[in-house]
XYZ file of C-alpha atoms in Angstrom:
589
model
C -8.520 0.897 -4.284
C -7.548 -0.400 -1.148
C -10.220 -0.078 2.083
C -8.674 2.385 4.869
C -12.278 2.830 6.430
C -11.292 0.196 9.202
C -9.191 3.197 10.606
C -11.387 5.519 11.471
C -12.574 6.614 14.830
C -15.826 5.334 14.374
C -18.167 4.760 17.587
C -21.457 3.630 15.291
C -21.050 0.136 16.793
C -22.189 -1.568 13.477
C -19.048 -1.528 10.823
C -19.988 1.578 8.885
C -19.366 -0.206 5.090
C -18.326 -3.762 3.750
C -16.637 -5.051 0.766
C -13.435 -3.423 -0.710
C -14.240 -0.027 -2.885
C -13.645 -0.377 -6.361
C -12.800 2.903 -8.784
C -13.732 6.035 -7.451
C -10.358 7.549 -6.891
C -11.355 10.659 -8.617
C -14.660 11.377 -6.713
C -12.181 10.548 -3.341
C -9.624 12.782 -4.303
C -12.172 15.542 -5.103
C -14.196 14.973 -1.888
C -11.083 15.311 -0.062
C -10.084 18.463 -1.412
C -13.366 19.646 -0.564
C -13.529 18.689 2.676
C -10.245 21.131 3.738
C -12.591 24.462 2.334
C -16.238 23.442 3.105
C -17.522 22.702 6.326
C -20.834 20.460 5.781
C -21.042 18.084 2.651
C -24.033 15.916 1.371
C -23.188 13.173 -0.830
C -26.524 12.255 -2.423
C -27.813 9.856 -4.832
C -30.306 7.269 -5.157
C -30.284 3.957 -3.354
C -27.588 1.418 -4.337
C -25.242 4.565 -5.989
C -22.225 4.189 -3.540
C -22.568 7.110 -0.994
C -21.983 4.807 1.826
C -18.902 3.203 0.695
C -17.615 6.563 -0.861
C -18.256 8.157 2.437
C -16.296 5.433 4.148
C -13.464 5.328 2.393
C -13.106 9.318 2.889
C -13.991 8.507 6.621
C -10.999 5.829 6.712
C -8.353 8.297 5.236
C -9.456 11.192 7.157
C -9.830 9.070 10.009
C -12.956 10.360 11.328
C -15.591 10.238 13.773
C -18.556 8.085 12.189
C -22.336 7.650 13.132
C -23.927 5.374 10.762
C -28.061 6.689 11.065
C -29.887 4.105 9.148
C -30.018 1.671 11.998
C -32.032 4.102 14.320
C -35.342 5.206 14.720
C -35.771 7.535 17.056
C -34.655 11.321 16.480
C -33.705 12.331 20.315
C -30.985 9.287 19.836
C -28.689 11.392 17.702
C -27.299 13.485 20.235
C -26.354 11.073 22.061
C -24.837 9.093 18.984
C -23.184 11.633 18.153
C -21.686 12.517 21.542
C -20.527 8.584 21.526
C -18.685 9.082 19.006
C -17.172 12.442 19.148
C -16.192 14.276 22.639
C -17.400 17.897 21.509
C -16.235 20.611 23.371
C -14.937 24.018 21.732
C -11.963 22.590 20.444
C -13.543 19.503 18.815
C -11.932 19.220 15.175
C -11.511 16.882 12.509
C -14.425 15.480 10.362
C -17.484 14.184 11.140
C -19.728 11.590 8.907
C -23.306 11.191 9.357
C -24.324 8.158 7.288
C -28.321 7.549 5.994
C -30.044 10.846 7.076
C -32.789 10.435 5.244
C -35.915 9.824 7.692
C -33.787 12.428 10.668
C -32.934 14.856 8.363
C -34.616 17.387 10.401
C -33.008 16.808 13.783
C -29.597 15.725 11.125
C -30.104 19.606 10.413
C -30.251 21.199 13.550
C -27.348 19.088 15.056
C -24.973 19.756 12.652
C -25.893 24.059 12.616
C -25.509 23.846 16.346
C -22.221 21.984 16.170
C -20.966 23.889 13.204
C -20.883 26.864 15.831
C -19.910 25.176 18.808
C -16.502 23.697 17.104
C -15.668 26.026 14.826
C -12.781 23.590 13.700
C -15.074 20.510 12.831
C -16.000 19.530 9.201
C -19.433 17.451 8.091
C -19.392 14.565 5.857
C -23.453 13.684 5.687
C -25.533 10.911 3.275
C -28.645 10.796 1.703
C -31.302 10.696 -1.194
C -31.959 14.267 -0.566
C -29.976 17.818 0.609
C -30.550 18.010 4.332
C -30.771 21.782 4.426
C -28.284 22.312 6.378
C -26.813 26.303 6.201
C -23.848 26.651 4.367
C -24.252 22.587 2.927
C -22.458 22.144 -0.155
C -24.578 19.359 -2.092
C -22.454 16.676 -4.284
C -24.426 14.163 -6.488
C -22.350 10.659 -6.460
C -21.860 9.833 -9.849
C -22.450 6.233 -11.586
C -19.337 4.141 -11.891
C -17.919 5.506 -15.254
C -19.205 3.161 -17.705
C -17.324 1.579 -20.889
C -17.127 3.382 -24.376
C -15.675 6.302 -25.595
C -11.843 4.050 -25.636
C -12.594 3.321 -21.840
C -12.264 -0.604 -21.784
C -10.763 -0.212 -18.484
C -14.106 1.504 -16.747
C -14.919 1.370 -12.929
C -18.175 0.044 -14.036
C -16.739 -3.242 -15.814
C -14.292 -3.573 -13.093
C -16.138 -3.560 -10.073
C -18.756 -6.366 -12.300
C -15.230 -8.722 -12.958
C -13.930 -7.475 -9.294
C -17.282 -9.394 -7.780
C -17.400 -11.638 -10.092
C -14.195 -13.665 -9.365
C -15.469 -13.349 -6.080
C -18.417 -15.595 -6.538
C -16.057 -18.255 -8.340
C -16.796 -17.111 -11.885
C -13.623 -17.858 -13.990
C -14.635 -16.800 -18.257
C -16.046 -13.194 -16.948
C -12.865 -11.990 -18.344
C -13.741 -13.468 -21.429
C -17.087 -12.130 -21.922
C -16.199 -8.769 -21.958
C -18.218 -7.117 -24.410
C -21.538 -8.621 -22.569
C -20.453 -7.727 -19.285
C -19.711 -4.319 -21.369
C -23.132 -4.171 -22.143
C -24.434 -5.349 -18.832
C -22.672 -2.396 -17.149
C -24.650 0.069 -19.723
C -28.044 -1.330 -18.795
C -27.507 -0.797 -15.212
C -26.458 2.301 -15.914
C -23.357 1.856 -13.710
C -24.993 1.585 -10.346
C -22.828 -0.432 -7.999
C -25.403 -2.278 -6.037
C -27.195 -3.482 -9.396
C -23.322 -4.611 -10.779
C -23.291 -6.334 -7.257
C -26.061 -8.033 -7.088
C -26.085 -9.188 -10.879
C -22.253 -9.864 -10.491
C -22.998 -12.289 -7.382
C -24.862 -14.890 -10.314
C -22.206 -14.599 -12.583
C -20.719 -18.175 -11.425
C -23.288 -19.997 -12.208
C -25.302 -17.793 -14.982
C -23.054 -16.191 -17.497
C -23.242 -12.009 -18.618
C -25.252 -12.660 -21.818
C -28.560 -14.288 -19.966
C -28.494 -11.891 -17.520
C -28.588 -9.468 -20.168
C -31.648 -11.061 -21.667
C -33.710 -11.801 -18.433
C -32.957 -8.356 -17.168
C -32.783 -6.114 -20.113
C -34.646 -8.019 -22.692
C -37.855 -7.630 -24.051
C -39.885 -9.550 -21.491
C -36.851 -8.548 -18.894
C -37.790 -7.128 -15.764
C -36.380 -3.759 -15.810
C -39.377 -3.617 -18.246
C -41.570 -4.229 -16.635
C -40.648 -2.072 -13.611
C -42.789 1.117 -12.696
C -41.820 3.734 -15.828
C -42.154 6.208 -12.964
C -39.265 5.035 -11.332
C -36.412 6.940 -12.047
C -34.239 5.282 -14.087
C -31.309 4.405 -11.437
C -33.452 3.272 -9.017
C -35.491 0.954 -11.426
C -32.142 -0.837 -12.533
C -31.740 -2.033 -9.027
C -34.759 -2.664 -8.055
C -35.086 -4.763 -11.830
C -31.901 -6.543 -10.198
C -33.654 -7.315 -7.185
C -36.420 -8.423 -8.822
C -34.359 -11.081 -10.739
C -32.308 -11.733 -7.729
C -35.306 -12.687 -5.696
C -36.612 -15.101 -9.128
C -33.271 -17.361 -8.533
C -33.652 -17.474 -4.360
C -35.152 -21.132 -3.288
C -38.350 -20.680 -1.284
C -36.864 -20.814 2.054
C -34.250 -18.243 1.034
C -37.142 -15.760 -0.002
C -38.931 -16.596 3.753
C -36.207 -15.788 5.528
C -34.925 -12.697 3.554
C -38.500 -11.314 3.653
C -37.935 -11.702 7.386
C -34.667 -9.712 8.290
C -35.865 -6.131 7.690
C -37.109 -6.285 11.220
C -33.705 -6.137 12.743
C -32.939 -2.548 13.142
C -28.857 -3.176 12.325
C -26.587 -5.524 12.631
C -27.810 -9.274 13.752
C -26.097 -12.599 14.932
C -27.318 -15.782 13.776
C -28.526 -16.573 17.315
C -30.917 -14.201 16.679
C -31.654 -14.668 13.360
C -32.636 -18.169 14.364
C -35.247 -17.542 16.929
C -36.990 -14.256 15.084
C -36.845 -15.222 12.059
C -37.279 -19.624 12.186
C -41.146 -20.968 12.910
C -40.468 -24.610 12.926
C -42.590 -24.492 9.595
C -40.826 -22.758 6.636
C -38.026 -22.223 7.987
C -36.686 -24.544 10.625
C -33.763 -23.098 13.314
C -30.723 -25.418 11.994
C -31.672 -24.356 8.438
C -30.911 -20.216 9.051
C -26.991 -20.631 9.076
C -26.963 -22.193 5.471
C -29.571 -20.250 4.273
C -27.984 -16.686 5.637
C -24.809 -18.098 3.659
C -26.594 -18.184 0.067
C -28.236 -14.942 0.569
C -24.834 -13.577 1.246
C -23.221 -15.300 -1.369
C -25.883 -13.638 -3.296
C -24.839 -9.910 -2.181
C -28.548 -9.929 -0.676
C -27.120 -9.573 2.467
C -23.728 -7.934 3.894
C -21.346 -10.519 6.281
C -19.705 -8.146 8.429
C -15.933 -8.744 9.970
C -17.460 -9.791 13.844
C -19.779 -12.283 12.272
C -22.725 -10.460 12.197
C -25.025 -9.734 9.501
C -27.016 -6.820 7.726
C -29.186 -5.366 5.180
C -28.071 -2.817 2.298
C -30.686 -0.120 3.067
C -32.309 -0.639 -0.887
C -32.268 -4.461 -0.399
C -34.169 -3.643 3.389
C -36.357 -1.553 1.848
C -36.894 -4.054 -1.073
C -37.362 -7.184 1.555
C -39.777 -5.350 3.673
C -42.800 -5.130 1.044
C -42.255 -8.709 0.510
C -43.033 -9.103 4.618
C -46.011 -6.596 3.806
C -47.303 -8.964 1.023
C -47.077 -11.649 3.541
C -48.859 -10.251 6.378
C -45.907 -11.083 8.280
C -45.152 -7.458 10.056
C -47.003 -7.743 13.288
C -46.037 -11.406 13.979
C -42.372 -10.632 13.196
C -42.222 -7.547 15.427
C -43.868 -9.560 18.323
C -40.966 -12.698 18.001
C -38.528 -9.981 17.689
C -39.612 -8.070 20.684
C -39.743 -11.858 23.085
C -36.404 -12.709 21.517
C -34.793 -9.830 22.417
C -36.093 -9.561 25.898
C -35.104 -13.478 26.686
C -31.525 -12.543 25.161
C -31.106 -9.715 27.681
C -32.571 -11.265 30.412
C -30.241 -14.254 29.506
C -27.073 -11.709 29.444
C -28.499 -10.915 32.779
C -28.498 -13.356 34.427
C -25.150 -14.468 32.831
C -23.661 -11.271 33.031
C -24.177 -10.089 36.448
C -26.123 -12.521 38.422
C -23.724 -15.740 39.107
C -21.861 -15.435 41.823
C -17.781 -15.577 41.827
C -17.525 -15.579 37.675
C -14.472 -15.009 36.346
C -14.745 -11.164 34.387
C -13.960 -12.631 31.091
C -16.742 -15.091 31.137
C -19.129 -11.899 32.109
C -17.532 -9.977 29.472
C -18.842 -11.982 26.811
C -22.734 -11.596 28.035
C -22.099 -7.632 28.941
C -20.067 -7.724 25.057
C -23.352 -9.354 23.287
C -25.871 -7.198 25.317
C -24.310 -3.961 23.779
C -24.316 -5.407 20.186
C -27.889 -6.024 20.903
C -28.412 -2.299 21.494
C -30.157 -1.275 18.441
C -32.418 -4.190 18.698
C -33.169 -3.215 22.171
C -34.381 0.357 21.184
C -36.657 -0.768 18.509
C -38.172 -3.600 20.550
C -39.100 -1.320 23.186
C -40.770 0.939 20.749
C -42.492 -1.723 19.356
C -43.597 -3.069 22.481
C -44.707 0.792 23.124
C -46.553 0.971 19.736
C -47.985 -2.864 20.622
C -49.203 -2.664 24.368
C -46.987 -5.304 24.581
C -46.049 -4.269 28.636
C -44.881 -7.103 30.269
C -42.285 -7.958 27.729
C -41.443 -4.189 27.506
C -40.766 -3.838 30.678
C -38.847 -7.041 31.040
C -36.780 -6.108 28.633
C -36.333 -2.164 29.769
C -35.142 -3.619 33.219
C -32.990 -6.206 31.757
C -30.843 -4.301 29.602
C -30.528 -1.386 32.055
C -28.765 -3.882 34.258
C -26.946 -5.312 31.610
C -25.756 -2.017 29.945
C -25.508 0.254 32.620
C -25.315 2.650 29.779
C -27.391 5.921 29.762
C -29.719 5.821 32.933
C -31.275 8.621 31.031
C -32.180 6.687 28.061
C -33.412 3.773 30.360
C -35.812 6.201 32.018
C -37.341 7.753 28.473
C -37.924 3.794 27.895
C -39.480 3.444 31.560
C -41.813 6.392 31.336
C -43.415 5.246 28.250
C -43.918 1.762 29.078
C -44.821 2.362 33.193
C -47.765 5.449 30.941
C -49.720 2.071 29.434
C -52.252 -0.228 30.835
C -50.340 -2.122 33.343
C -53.262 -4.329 34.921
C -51.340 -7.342 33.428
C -48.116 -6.787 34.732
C -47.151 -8.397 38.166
C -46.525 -6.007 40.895
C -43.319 -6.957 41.284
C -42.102 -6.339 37.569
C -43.967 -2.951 38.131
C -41.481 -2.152 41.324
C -38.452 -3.380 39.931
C -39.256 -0.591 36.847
C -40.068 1.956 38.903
C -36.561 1.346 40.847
C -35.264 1.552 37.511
C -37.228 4.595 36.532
C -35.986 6.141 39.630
C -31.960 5.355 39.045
C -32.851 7.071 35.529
C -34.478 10.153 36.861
C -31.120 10.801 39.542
C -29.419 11.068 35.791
C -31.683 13.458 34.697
C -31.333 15.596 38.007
C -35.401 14.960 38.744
C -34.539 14.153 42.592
C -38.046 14.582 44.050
C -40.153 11.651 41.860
C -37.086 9.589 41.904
C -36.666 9.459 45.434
C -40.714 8.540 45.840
C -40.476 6.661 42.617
C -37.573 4.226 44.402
C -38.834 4.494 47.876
C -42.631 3.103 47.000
C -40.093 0.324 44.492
C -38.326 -1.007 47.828
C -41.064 -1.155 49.938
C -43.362 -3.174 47.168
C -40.297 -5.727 46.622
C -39.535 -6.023 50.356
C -43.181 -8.034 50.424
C -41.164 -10.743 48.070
C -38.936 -13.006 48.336
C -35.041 -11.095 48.220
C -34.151 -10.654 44.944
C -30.845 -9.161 42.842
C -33.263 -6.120 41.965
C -33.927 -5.410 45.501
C -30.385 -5.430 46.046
C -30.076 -2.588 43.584
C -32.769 -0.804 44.458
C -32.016 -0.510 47.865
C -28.943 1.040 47.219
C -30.687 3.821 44.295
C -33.331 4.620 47.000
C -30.750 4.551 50.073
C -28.618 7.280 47.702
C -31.770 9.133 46.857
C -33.028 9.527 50.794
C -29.370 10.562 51.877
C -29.320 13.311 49.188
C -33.030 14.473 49.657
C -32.113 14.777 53.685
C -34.268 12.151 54.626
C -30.920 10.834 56.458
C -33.075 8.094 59.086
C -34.896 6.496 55.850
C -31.451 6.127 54.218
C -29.868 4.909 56.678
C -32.689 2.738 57.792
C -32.377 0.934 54.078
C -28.481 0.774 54.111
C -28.587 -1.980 56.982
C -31.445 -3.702 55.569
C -29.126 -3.546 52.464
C -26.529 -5.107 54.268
C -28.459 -7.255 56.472
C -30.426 -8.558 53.173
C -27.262 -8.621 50.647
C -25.038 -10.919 53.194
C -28.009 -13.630 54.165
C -27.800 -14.045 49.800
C -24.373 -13.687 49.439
C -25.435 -11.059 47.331
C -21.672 -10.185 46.736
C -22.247 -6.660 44.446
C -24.997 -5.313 46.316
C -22.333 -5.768 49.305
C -20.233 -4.305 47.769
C -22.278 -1.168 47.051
C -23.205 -0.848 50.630
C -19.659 -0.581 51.661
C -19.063 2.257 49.031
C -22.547 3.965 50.471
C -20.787 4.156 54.061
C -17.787 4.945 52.448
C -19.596 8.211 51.076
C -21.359 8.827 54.484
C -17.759 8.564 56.245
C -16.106 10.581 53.471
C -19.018 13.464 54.002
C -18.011 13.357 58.024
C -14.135 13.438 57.348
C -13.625 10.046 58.641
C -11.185 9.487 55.604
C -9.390 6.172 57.886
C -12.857 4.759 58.127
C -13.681 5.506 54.337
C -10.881 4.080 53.077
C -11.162 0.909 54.865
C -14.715 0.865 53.729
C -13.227 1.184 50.278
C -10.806 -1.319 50.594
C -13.462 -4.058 51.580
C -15.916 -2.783 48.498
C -12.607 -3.520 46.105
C -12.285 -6.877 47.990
C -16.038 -7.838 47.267
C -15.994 -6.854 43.968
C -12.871 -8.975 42.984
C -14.405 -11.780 44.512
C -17.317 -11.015 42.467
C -15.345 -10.293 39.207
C -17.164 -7.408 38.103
C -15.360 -4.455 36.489
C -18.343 -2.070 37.241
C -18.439 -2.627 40.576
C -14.351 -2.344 40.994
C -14.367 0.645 39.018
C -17.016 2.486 41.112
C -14.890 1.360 44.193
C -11.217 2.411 42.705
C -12.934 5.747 41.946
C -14.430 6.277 45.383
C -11.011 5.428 46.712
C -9.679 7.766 44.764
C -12.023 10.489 46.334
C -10.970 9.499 49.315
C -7.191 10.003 48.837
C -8.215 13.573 46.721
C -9.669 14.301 50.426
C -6.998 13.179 51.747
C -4.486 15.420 50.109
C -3.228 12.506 48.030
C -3.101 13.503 44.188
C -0.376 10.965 43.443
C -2.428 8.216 44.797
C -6.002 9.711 43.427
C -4.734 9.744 39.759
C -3.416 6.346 40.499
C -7.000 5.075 41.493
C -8.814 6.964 38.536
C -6.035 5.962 36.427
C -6.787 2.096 37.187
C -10.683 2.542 36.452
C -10.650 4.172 33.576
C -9.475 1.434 31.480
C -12.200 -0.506 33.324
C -14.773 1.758 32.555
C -14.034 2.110 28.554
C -14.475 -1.986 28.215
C -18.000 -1.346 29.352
C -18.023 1.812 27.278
C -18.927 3.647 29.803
C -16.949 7.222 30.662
C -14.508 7.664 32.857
C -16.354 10.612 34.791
C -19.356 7.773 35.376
C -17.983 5.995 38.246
C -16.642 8.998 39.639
C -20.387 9.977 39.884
C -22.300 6.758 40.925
């Protein structure tokens, strides 16, 4: 069967399923059939049984709206997943897919009963080991692949083992038939067993896998009896798999589960390489053989990831080496240097051309995930410094949810900060307070950024003081403390041209703009707007010209201009969706 599930509408920023889906025509048929009468699904089953993959290719013909849950952690996150992904409103339709609800099932539950009543015309695809209990959820137990017998030398189960077999070079499968027959029968037709078994078959033929799996001293004997029976015949695979792995292979694959999703090989190399075992230049190659291995999943942008049984399965191997703590601490400094380097990259040189920023603001958002569960980490830790580092970083980076930011703010600024310089504690609290004017809390983010400027004025300028000039300078115009705003726009300006500080300009002119605007000066404005677009081409930042083409456009909306206002909004939109921000964002900045 062909793979459709690159069509969907997914917004789960990590490609929701890899490898093309073999058999299973039936179950899709019958799950789309369902899907037009029943308005929340669970396709369960135990690890390695092919709910992700059936869900995607569903998700790819139905073209829906996809939020793949295994790569987060923290349950207030799925709203706002969810929301990336799908615009609800009262007319929001179609079909949604929740993928790996297992450890949110709760707040999985409550979502999907809210939603259910809110759109009365969307449909829920969900995943997991168990029901999520959601009213009105139909339960549907994925099947094994159909296994051979019964006249059925043709069966998904024997196919999908030759399918992955010619993939990994092996020519005589075909040939071999009646082991690979029998194979399919011990593994009980799980897919990621075939996979993982089928991955060897180049270089170890179907008949000693059958003994060294299946045989008397075979591993899936000696797995746990309490197991149940489809999860021991992967986990028996695994087992095996691991055997054959060199001992590098086994460091570094006992490494990844502390990426939360998706991860480059820049990262890879400096988490995961300690100049010991594993040495940097050695994680490319090695990342290649446990791939070629089906240990771990190449995805289509170059990135890498776990299977969520092979994660789980790599993890106690990091527990058996006492590695957990160690890992989480490189993973949390790694992080924060790749932000700040996106940064600084990204924002901070002067006169770049957009698509050289692009490519720092581009890597920063596929960093995300690893962003999240670095901060809790550092949380968890008392790791401060580097949490707050990182916190500040990415919020410039990303620009995405100032109200996520904050949540990650207020938890970090609540530990023991005697070890974190005072100006890293300012520059968070400016941050804090840009995060709090999301969240509507006006009062402590007004004193939250006015005690951040007057901390950082003791430094030397700064790029942060820049910024939070302008968030407290916004903050003291709103809160009617007009002289103190005012007051910090020309030290804003005053500060941001002596440093050639070229966005921070650029924001003063649109805070004067705003300040015109509120007087009815609309000439004056829309000069003021005109030399904000100016600054920000010569900075070659879409942010800041999208912030300034959507002031402009207030300007001509005031003006009695629709024409020209849709023009203006029409020319930052597609601005704002290559920083995936929305469109109603700069409109609001």
């Amino acid at each position: 069967m062909s793979d459709p599930s690159a069509t969907g509408r997914g917004g789960a920023g990590v490609p929701f399923a890899a490898g093309r889906l073999v058999g299973r025509e039936r179950d899709v048929a019958e799950l789309r059939a369902l899907i037009r009468d029943e308005r929340v699904i669970t396709l369960i089953g135990p690890g390695g049984i092919g709910k992700t993959r059936l869900a995607a290719q569903v998700a790819g013909l139905e073209r829906a709206n996809v939020v793949e849950l295994g790569r987060v952690g923290d349950p207030a996150l799925i709203v706002r997943l969810v929301a990336e992904a799908l615009d609800v409103h009262p007319a929001a339709d179609g079909l949604l897919v929740l993928d790996g609800c297992d450890h949110l099932r709760e707040g999985c539950a409550e979502l999907v009963a809210e939603l259910a009543v809110r759109c009365p015309g969307l449909r829920f695809l969900l995943t997991g080991r168990r029901p999520v209990q959601v009213p009105g959820e139909l339960v549907w137990r994925v099947p094994p692949l159909a296994l051979p017998g019964d006249g059925r030398p043709d069966a998904d189960s024997v196919a999908l083992f030759v399918d992955r077999a010619a993939a990994a070079g092996a020519r005589e499968v075909a040939d071999r038939l009646g082991d690979v027959e029998r194979l399919c029968r011990l593994l009980e037709g799980v897919p990621l067993a075939l996979e993982l078994a089928a991955a060897h078959a180049g270089s170890i033929p179907p008949a000693r896998m059958l003994q060294r799996v299946g045989g008397r001293h075979g591993v899936l004997r000696a797995r746990d009896p309490a197991v149940p029976g489809r999860a021991r015949a992967v986990w028996a695979v695994l087992e095996w798999s691991h055997e054959l792995l060199s001992p590098k292979e086994r460091v570094l694959l006992r490494r990844l589960p502390v990426f939360a999703g998706a991860f480059d090989l820049e990262l890879a190399g400096r988490v995961c390489a300690d100049g010991g075992l594993v040495r940097g230049a050695e994680v490319p190659g090695l990342l290649r053989g446990l791939a070629d291995k089906a240990l771990v999943v190449r995805l289509a942008d170059g990135r890498h990831r776990l299977h969520g049984v092979v994660k789980e399965y790599a993890a106690e191997r990091s527990r058996e080496a006492a590695e957990e703590v160690w890992l989480r601490d490189r993973h949390l400094r790694a992080v924060c240097e790749a932000f700040e380097h996106c940064h600084q990259a990204g924002s901070l040189v002067r006169r770049q051309p957009w698509p050289e920023r692009a490519a720092h603001v581009g890597r920063g958002r596929s960093l995300l995930d690893e962003c999240r569960a670095a901060i809790g980490w550092a949380v968890e830790s008392g790791g401060v410094v580097l949490g707050l580092r990182l916190a500040c970083a990415a919020l410039a980076t990303l620009r995405g949810d100032p109200a996520e930011s904050a949540g990650w703010l207020e938890r970090l600024l609540e530990l023991d900060l005697a070890p974190v310089p005072d100006e890293l504690a300012a520059v968070a609290k400016g941050g804090l307070a840009y995060g709090l004017r999301a969240r509507g809390e006006l009062g402590r983010a007004t004193r939250l950024a006015v005690e951040s400027v007057e901390e950082q004025r003791r430094h030397p300028y700064t790029p942060w003081l820049g910024l939070t000039y302008a968030v407290a300078m916004t903050l003291c115009l709103r809160a009617g403390r007009g002289e103190l705003g005012r007051r910090y726009l020309w030290e804003l300006e005053l500060a941001a041209s002596a440093h050639e500080d070229l966005l921070a300009l650029a924001t003063a002119r649109l805070a004067r703009l705003d300040l015109a605007l509120s007087e009815g000066r609309l000439e004056l404005a829309r000069r003021l707007g005109e030399e904000a677009l100016a600054l920000a081409r010569e900075a070659g930042h879409h942010w800041a010209l999208a912030r300034a083409l959507t002031r402009l456009g207030a300007v001509a909306e005031a003006a009695g201009d629709p024409q020209e206002a849709r023009d203006h909004h029409a020319m930052a939109r597609p601005l704002l969706r290559v920083l995936g921000e929305p469109a109603e964002r700069g409109r609001r900045e």
